Short mmCIF file of C-alpha atoms in Angstrom, two decimals:
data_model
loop_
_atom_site.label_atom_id
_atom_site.label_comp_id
_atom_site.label_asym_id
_atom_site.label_seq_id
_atom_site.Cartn_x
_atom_site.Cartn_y
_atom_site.Cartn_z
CA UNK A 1416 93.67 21.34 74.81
CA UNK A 1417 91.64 18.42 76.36
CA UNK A 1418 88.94 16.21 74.32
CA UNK A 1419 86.22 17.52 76.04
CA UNK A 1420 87.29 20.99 76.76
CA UNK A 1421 85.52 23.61 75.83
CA UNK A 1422 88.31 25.69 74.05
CA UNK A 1423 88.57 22.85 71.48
CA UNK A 1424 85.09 22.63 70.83
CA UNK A 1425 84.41 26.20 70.12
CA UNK A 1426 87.83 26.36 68.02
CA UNK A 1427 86.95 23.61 65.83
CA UNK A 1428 83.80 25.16 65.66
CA UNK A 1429 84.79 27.99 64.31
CA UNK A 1430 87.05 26.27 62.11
CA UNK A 1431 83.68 24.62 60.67
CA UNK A 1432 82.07 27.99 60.22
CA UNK A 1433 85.29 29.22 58.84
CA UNK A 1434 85.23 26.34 56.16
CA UNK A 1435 81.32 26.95 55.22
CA UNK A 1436 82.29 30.74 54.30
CA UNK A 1437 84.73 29.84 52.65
CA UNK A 1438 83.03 27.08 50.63
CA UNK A 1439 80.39 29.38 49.69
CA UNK A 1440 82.86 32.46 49.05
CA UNK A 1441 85.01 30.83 46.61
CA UNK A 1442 82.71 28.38 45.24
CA UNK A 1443 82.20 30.63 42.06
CA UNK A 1444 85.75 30.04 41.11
CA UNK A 1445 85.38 26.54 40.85
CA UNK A 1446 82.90 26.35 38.17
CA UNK A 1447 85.58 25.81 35.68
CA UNK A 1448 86.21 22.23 34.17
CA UNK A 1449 89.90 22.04 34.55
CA UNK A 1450 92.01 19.95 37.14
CA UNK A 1451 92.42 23.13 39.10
CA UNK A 1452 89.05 23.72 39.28
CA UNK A 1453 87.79 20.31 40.70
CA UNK A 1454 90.41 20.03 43.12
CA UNK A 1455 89.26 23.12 44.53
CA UNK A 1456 85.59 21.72 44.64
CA UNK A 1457 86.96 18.90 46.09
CA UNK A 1458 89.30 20.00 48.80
CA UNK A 1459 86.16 22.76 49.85
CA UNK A 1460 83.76 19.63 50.16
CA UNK A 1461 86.45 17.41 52.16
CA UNK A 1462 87.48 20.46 54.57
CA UNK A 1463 83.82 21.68 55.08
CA UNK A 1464 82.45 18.08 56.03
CA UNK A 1465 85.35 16.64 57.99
CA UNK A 1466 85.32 20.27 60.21
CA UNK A 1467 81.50 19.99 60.47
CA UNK A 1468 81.82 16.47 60.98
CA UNK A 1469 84.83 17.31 63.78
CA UNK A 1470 82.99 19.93 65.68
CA UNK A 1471 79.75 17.32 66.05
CA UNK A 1472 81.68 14.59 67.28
CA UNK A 1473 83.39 16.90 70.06
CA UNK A 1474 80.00 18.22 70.95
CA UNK A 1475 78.63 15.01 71.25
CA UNK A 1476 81.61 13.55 73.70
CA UNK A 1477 81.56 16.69 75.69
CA UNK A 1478 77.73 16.12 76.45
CA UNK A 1479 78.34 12.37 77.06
CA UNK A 1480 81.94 11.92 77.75
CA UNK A 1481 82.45 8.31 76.04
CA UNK A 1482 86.12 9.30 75.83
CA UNK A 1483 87.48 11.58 78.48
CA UNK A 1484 90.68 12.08 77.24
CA UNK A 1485 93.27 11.33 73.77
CA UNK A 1486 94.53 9.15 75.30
CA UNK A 1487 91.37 7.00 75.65
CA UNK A 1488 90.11 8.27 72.08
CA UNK A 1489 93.60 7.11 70.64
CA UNK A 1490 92.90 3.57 72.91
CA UNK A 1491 96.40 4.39 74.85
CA UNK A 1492 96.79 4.06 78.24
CA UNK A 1493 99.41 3.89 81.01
CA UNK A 1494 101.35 0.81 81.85
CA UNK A 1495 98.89 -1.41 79.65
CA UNK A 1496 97.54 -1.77 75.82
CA UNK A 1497 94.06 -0.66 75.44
CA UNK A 1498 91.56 -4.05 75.51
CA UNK A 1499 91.97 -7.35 75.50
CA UNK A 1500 95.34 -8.76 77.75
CA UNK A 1501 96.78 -10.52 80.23
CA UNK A 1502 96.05 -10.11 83.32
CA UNK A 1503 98.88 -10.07 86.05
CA UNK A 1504 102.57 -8.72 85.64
CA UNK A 1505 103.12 -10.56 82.23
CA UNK A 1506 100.37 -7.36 80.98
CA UNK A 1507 97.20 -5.79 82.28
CA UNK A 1508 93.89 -5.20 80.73
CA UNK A 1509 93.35 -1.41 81.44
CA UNK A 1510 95.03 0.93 83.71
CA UNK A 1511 97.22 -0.06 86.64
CA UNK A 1512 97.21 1.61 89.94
CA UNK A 1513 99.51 1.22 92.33
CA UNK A 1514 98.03 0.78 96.01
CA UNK A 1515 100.40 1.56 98.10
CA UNK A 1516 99.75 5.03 97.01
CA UNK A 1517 96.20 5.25 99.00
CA UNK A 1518 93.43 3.21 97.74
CA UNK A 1519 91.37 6.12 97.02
CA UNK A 1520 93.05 8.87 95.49
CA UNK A 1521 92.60 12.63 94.64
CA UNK A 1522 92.13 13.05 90.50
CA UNK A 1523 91.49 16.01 88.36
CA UNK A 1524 88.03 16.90 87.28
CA UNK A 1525 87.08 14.41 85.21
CA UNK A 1526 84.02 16.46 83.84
CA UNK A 1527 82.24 17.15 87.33
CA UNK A 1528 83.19 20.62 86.82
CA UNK A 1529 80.78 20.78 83.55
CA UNK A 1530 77.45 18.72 85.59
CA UNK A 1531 74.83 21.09 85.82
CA UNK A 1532 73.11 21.71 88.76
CA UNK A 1533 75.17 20.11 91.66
CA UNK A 1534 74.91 21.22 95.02
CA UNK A 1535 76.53 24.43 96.16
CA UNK A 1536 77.59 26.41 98.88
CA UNK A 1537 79.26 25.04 102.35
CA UNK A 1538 79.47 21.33 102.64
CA UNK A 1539 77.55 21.15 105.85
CA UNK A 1540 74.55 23.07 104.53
CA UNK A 1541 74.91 21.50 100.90
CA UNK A 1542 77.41 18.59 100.81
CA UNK A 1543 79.86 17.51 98.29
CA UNK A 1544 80.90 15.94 95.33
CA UNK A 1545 84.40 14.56 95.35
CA UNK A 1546 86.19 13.58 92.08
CA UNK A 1547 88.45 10.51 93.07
CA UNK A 1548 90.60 7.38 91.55
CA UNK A 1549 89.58 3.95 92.84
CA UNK A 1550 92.33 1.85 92.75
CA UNK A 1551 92.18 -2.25 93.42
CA UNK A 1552 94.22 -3.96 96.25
CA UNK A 1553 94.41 -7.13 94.89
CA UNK A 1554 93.56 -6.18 91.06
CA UNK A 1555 95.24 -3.01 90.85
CA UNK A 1556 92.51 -2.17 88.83
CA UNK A 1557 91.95 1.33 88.64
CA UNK A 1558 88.67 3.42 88.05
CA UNK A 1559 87.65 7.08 88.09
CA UNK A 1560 84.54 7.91 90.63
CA UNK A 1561 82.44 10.84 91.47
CA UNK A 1562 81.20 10.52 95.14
CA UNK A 1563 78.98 12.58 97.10
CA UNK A 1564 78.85 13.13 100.49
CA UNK A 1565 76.09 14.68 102.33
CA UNK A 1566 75.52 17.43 104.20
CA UNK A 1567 75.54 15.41 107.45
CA UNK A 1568 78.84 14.50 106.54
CA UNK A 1569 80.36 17.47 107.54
CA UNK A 1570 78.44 18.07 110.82
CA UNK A 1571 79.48 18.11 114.09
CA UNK A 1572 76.69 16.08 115.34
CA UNK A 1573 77.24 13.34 112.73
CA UNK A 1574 81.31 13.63 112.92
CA UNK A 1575 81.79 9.95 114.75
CA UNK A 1576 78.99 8.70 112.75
CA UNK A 1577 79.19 6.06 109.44
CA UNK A 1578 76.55 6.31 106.87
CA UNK A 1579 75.16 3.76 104.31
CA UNK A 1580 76.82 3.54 100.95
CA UNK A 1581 75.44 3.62 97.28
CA UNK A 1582 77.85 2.53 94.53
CA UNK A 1583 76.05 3.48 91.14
CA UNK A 1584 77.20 2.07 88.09
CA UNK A 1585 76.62 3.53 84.64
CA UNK A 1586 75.91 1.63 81.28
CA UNK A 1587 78.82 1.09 78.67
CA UNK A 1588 80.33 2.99 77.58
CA UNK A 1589 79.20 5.51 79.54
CA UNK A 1590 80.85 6.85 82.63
CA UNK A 1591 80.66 9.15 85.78
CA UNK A 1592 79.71 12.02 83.74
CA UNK A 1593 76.83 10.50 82.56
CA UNK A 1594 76.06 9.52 86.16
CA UNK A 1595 76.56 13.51 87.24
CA UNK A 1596 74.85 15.28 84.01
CA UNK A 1597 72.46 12.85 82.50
CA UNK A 1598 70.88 10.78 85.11
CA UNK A 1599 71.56 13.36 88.12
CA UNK A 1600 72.58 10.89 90.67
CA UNK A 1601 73.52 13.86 92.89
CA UNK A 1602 71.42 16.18 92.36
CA UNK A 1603 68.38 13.96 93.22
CA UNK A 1604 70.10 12.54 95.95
CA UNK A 1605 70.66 15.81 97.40
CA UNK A 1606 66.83 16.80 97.11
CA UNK A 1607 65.37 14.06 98.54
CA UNK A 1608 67.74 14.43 101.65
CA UNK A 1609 66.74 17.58 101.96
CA UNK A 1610 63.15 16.70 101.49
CA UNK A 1611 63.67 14.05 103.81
CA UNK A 1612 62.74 11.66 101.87
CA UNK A 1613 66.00 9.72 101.55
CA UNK A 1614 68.32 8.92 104.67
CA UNK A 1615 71.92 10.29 104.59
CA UNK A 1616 73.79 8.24 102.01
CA UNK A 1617 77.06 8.45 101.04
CA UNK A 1618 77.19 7.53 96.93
CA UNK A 1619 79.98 6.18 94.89
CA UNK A 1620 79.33 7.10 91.21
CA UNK A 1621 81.78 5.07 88.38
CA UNK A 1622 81.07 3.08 85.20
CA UNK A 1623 81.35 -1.00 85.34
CA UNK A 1624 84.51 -1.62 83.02
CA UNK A 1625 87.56 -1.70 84.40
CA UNK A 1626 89.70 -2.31 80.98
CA UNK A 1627 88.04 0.40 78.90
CA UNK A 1628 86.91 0.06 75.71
CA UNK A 1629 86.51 -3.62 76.57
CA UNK A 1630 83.22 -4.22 78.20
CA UNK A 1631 83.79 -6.26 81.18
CA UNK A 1632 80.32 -7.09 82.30
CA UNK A 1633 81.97 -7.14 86.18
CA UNK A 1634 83.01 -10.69 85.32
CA UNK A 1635 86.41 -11.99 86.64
CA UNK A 1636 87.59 -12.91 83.30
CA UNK A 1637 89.82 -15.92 83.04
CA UNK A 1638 93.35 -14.74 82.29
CA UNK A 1639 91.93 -11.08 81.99
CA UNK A 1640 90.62 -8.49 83.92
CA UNK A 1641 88.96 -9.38 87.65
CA UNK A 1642 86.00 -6.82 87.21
CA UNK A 1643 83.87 -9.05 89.67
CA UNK A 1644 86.91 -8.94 92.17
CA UNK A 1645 87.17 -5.09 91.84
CA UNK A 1646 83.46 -3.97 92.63
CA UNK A 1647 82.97 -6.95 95.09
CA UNK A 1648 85.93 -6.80 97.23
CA UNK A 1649 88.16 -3.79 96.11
CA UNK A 1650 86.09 -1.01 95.90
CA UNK A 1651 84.27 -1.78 99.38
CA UNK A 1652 87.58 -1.74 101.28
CA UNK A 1653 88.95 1.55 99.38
CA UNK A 1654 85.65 2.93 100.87
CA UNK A 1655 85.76 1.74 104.19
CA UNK A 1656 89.35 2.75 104.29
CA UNK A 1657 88.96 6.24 103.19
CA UNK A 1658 85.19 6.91 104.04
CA UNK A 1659 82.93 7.08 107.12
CA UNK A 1660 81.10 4.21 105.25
CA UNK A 1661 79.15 1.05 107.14
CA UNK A 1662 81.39 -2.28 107.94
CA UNK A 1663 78.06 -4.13 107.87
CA UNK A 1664 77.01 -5.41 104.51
CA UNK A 1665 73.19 -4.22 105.67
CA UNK A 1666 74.61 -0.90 105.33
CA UNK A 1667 75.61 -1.31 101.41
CA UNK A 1668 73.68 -1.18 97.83
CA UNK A 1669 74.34 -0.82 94.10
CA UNK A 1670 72.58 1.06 91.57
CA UNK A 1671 72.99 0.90 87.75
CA UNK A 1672 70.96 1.69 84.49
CA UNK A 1673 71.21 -0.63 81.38
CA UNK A 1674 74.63 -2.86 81.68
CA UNK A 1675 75.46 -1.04 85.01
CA UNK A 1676 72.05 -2.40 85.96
CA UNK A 1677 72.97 -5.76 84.95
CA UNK A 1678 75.89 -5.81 87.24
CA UNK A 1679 74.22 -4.25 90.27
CA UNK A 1680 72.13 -7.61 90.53
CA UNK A 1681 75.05 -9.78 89.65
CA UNK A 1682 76.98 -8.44 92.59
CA UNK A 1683 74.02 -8.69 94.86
CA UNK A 1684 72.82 -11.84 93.93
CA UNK A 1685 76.71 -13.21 93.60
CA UNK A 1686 77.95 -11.19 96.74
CA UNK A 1687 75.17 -10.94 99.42
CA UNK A 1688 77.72 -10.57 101.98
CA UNK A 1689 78.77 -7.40 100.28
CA UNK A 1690 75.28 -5.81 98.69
CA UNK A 1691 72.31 -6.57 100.29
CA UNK A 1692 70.49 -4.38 97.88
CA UNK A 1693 70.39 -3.54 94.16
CA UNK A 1694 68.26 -1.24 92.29
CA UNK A 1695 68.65 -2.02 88.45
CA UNK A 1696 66.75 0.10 85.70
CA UNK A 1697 66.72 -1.48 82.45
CA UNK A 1698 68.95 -4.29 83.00
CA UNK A 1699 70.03 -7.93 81.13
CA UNK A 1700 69.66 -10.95 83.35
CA UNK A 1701 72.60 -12.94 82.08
CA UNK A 1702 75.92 -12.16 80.96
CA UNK A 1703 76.95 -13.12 77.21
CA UNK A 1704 79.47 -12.24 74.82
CA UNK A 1705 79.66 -9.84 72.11
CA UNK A 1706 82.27 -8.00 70.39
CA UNK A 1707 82.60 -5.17 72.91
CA UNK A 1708 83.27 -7.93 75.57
CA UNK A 1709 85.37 -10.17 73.84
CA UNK A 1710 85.67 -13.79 75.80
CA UNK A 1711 84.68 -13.30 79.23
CA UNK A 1712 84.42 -17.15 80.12
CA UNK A 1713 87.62 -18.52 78.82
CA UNK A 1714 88.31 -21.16 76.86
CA UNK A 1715 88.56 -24.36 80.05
CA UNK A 1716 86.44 -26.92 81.13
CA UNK A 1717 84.79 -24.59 83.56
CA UNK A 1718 83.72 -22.31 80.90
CA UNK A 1719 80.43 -23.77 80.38
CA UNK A 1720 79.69 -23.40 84.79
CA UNK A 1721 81.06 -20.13 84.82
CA UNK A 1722 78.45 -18.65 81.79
CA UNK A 1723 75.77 -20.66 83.83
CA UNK A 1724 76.80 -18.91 86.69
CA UNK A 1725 76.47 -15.59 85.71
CA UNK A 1726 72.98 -16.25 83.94
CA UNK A 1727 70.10 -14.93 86.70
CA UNK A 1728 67.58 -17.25 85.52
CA UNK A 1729 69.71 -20.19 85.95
CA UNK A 1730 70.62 -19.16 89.81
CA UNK A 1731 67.39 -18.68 90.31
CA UNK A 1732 66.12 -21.92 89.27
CA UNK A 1733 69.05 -23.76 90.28
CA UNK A 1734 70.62 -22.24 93.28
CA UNK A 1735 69.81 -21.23 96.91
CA UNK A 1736 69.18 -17.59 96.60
CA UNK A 1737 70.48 -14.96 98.54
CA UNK A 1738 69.33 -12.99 101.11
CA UNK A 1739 69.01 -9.67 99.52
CA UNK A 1740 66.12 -6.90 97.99
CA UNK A 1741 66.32 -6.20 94.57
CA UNK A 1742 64.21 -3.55 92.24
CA UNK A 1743 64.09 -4.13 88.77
CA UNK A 1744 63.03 -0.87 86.50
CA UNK A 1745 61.51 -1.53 83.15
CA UNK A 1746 58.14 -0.41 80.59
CA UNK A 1747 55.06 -1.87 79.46
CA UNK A 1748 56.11 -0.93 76.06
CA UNK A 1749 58.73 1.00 74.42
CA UNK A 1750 61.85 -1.80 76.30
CA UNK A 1751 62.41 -5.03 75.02
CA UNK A 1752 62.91 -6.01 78.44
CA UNK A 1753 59.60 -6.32 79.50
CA UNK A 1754 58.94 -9.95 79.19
CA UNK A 1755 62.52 -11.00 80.67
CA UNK A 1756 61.33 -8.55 83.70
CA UNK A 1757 58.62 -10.46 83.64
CA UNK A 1758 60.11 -13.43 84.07
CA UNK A 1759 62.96 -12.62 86.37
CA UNK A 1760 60.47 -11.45 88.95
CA UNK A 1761 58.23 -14.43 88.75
CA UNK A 1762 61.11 -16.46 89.46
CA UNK A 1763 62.40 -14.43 92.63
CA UNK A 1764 61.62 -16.57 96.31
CA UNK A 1765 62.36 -16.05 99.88
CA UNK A 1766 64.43 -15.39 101.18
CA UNK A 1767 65.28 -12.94 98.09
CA UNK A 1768 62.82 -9.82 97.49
CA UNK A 1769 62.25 -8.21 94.34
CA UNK A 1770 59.82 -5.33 93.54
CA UNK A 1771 59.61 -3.24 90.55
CA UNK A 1772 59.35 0.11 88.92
CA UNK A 1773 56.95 -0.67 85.64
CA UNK A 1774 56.24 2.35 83.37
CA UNK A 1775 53.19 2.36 81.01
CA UNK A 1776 55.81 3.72 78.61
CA UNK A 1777 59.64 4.18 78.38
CA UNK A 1778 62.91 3.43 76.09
CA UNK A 1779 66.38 2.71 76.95
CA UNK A 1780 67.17 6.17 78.04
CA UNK A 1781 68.14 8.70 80.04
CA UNK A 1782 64.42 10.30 79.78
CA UNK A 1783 63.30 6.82 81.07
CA UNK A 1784 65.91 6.51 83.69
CA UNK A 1785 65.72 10.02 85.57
CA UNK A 1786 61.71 9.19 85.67
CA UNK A 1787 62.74 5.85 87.62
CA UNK A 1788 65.64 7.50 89.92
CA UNK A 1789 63.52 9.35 92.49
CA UNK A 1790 61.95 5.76 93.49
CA UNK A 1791 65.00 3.63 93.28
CA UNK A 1792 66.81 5.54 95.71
CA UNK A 1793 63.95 5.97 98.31
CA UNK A 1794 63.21 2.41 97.88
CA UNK A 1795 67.35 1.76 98.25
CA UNK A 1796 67.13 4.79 101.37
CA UNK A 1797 64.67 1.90 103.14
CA UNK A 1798 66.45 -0.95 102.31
CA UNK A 1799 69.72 0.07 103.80
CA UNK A 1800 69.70 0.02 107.23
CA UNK A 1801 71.94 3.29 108.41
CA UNK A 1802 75.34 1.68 110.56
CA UNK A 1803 75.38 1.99 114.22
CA UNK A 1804 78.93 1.50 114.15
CA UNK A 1805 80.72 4.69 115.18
CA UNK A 1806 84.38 5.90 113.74
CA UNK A 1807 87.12 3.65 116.19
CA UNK A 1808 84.88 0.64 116.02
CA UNK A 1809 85.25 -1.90 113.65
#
């Protein structure tokens, strides 16, 4: 059975409820002082909390999904060791694709079929949500996605037509399930185009690390994985190659809550020939490391540039700044982000925009986040301008 099937949960489950009856059943027997007896107290107490124990922790991952499979509980994957490595044919960091294969590639369900509330019925009155693998032409990175198309998609009238693109990026070390079931990228998507409150938009949903359970912060790390690479370069051409999707960078925006956040506005503000426009709820505004992340600047004379480089504050004050609109989410109280916020907007010129989504009151949640969503994608809906580039032009 899968991690985050259902079969195993209830099974273990019962298991737990299995070990509580019996706990309280024989627990009578056990009053004795011998060795017998206090093994048997024992071994009831171990059994009962390591099944409880068990059955919470399954619960837990099936709601959230931090590990999708053994194989990423266990920290195995194919062709590579689980974190920290070389990057190149000497040993990845994460898995390897192979592109050759398509660039975008079918996968199994990788929890979309336990999301609540998606869209249903024919794709042309209700659209889609495609589960899909993501794989890197020059990294060979490769990174499960959720994406959903819109009902327009499917229609005849619409059929030679390319629509503006969303890639939404979860925190770590969350993933596309908590994109689907916990901030309902889709779902609101799909309401507000029918609403007409949101233009057509085709969105990518997948989580910013491409060497999980390493935290790569979308940073080409030196020796190590080329996260910046993937989301900047690779994933727009697997799009454009497998999507009715924009050419145009106008055409193209990222999305992202808490360290998906964070790398929405590094990629726009790094890659304005790429993203134009990046919604960001609850980001940071530089890029440090910590023990999830491990050494994401190397250890060369450059290090020092390249940790300036990816610190906002600094490219604001010391670079030209791009030509791009950003929207920064974030509280009056409850966030410790406020003041950075703050600050980060203060510091935004022409020809960059910035606007904001301030709450009176709201934590580093999903609560917080689903409250912002609504506005971030109308405000990303009017910031993307929708291709006039038709399928057989380039």
């Amino acid at each position: 059975m899968g991690l985050t099937s259902r079969s195993l949960l209830y099974a273990v489950a019962a298991v737990a409820v299995v070990c509580v009856g019996l706990t309280l059943w024989l627990w009578p027997r056990f009053a004795g002082r011998g060795p017998g007896a206090m093994l048997g107290r024992l071994g009831s107490v171990v059994a009962t909390q390591l099944s409880v124990v068990a059955a919470l922790g399954l619960a837990v991952n099936a709601n959230f999904q931090f590990y999708g499979s053994w194989h990423e509980l266990l920290g195995l994957y194919d062709d590579a060791p689980g974190a920290v490595g070389t990057w190149g044919d000497g040993g990845t960091a994460g898995p390897a694709g192979d592109p050759s294969k398509g660039l975008v590639q079918a996968s199994g369900p990788e929890g979309l079929d336990t999301v609540h509330g998606l869209p249903k019925g024919p794709p042309a009155m209700a659209g889609k949500v495609e589960t899909v693998r993501i794989v890197g032409k020059r990294t060979k990175a490769v990174n499960p996605a959720y994406v959903y198309l819109p009902p327009q998609y499917f229609q005849p009238q619409y059929a030679r037509r390319r629509f503006p693109v969303i890639v939404a990026l979860s925190g770590y070390p969350g993933g596309t399930f908590l994109l689907g079931q916990h901030l309902r990228v889709p779902q609101t998507a799909a309401r507000l185009i029918r609403d007409g409150r949101m233009q057509p938009t085709v969105i990518v949903m997948t989580r910013p690390t491409i060497a999980p359970p390493r935290d790569t912060q979308c940073v080409d790390v030196p020796g190590g994985p080329q996260a910046e690479t993937f989301f900047a370069r690779d994933v727009p051409d697997a799009l454009r190659s497998h999507y009715r999707v924009g050419h145009d960078p106008g055409a193209w925006g990222v999305l992202g809550y808490s360290s998906g956040g964070s790398c929405a506005l590094q990629l726009a503000m790094r890659h304005d020939r790429t993203y134009t426009s990046a919604a960001a709820l609850s980001p940071d505004y530089r890029v440090t490391n910590d023990p999830t992340t491990g050494n994401l600047f190397g250890d060369g004379k450059d290090r020092i540039r390249r940790r300036q480089e990816h610190d906002l504050m600094w490219r604001l004050r010391h670079l030209p700044l791009p030509r791009v609109n950003v929207l920064v989410g974030t509280s009056h109280s409850g966030e410790k982000n406020y003041p950075a916020a703050k600050e980060f907007l203060a510091a935004v010129r022409p020809p960059m925009k910035a606007e904001a989504i301030v709450l009176d009151h709201g934590s580093h949640n999903f609560a917080t986040w689903r409250r912002e969503l609504p506005a971030a994608l109308q405000w990303m809906s009017r910031s993307l301008t929708f291709p006039e580039d038709v399928v057989g032009n380039l």
